[in-house]
Amino acid sequence: MQVHRLFGIIYALMQTPCITSRALAERFEVSVRTIRRDIEVLSGMGIPIYTRRGAGGGVCLMEGYVLDAALLSNAEKQEILMGLEGLSATQGSQEAALLSKMRALFHQQGEAWIEVDFSHWGGGEMAQAAFARLKEGILQQRLVHFTYYDAAGRTTQRSVAPLQLWFKGQAWYLKAHCMLRGAIRLFRVTRMQDITVSEQHFAREDYPQADGPVDVYAAPHTGEQLRLRFAPEAAYRLYDTFMPEQIAPRQDGGFDVAVTFPLDAWVYGFLLSFGEALQEVEPAHVRKELARRMRAALARWE
């Protein structure tokens, strides 16, 4: 679309003092003639663009030019404000300050359309503090240290290069290069304790594999297909937990669920948490292990 290309040309010229029409044409995958027409359009809009001949010449933007907010439509301004609102909802003071400045520039107040609270219901400020430290490590490219409790019941001390916060499967994870494992891992934030940000810096470009696929679990695992049957009263938890295509309603009001899980301590605890609402489990060895764990728990309580 031309309007997007026009803005792209302006931003390109704001980053590079002069650039040739051919280079612009290659960047936006159009002809040189199209770029020349775009330059005429921008000049007609009052953008201070000029051409310079000779070595290092090309299409140039007057030094010190600042993009006029009037060039943005109301819808585009709202999109920008909503994006900044989403960032500031993560309790970022810098994003909140930028949002305030952009609202003043656009002469719009905007609506608080999103609120993010990282703590559990009834929780305090510790979860917010943890996210603030992780954000600091990511933005300042500094190593982060923490104690980690994994799904297998192990406790380890980790030092990582934090790269990104992920929200996946109703939980927050830190995507990071783990120094202990020597690979990219996802760490569930709620299992990270005693988080500290070190003074040791790292370079994000040292971890190019960070953009590839990564396992949610901090250790390799193999999954197993489970077939579960639940009573009707479990409906709200099923739709909170599983994908709709994994759930098959039955005529009696109950549900059948087909899902692949790694068979670790977390999975068994999760299944036992359904109590009497979990009516059938396949395969048989998973059902027997659940029964063993229930007997052990009963003996401990008795």
PDB file of N, CA and C in Angstrom, residues 23 40-41 52 70 87 118 149 151 159 168 214 217:
ATOM      1  N   ALA A  23      18.272   2.022  -4.382  1.00  0.00           N
ATOM      2  CA  ALA A  23      18.297   1.295  -3.110  1.00  0.00           C
ATOM      3  C   ALA A  23      16.913   1.284  -2.462  1.00  0.00           C
ATOM      4  N   GLU A  40       7.904  12.718  -5.147  1.00  0.00           N
ATOM      5  CA  GLU A  40       7.112  13.887  -5.531  1.00  0.00           C
ATOM      6  C   GLU A  40       5.921  14.062  -4.603  1.00  0.00           C
ATOM      7  N   VAL A  41       5.278  12.957  -4.242  1.00  0.00           N
ATOM      8  CA  VAL A  41       4.130  13.019  -3.326  1.00  0.00           C
ATOM      9  C   VAL A  41       4.567  13.553  -1.966  1.00  0.00           C
ATOM     10  N   ARG A  52      20.637  14.994  -4.187  1.00  0.00           N
ATOM     11  CA  ARG A  52      22.004  15.486  -4.234  1.00  0.00           C
ATOM     12  C   ARG A  52      22.810  14.609  -5.173  1.00  0.00           C
ATOM     13  N   ALA A  70       0.717  15.134  12.396  1.00  0.00           N
ATOM     14  CA  ALA A  70      -0.469  15.343  11.575  1.00  0.00           C
ATOM     15  C   ALA A  70      -0.510  14.391  10.395  1.00  0.00           C
ATOM     16  N   LEU A  87       2.383  -1.939  26.546  1.00  0.00           N
ATOM     17  CA  LEU A  87       3.711  -1.998  27.147  1.00  0.00           C
ATOM     18  C   LEU A  87       3.704  -1.403  28.555  1.00  0.00           C
ATOM     19  N   PHE A 118       0.979  -9.410  37.255  1.00  0.00           N
ATOM     20  CA  PHE A 118       1.721 -10.655  37.194  1.00  0.00           C
ATOM     21  C   PHE A 118       1.533 -11.531  38.420  1.00  0.00           C
ATOM     22  N   TYR A 149      13.059 -24.377  40.436  1.00  0.00           N
ATOM     23  CA  TYR A 149      12.399 -25.616  40.862  1.00  0.00           C
ATOM     24  C   TYR A 149      11.703 -26.206  39.643  1.00  0.00           C
ATOM     25  N   ALA A 151       9.893 -29.340  37.087  1.00  0.00           N
ATOM     26  CA  ALA A 151       8.742 -30.233  37.236  1.00  0.00           C
ATOM     27  C   ALA A 151       9.127 -31.615  37.739  1.00  0.00           C
ATOM     28  N   SER A 159      22.306 -19.548  36.043  1.00  0.00           N
ATOM     29  CA  SER A 159      22.763 -18.261  35.526  1.00  0.00           C
ATOM     30  C   SER A 159      22.402 -18.245  34.051  1.00  0.00           C
ATOM     31  N   LYS A 168       2.774 -18.177  27.482  1.00  0.00           N
ATOM     32  CA  LYS A 168       2.425 -19.378  26.731  1.00  0.00           C
ATOM     33  C   LYS A 168       1.661 -20.330  27.633  1.00  0.00           C
ATOM     34  N   VAL A 214      11.997 -23.770  20.852  1.00  0.00           N
ATOM     35  CA  VAL A 214      12.602 -24.059  22.148  1.00  0.00           C
ATOM     36  C   VAL A 214      11.615 -24.853  22.977  1.00  0.00           C
ATOM     37  N   TYR A 217      10.186 -27.088  28.717  1.00  0.00           N
ATOM     38  CA  TYR A 217      10.778 -27.718  29.884  1.00  0.00           C
ATOM     39  C   TYR A 217      12.285 -27.502  29.889  1.00  0.00           C
TER      40      TYR A 217
END
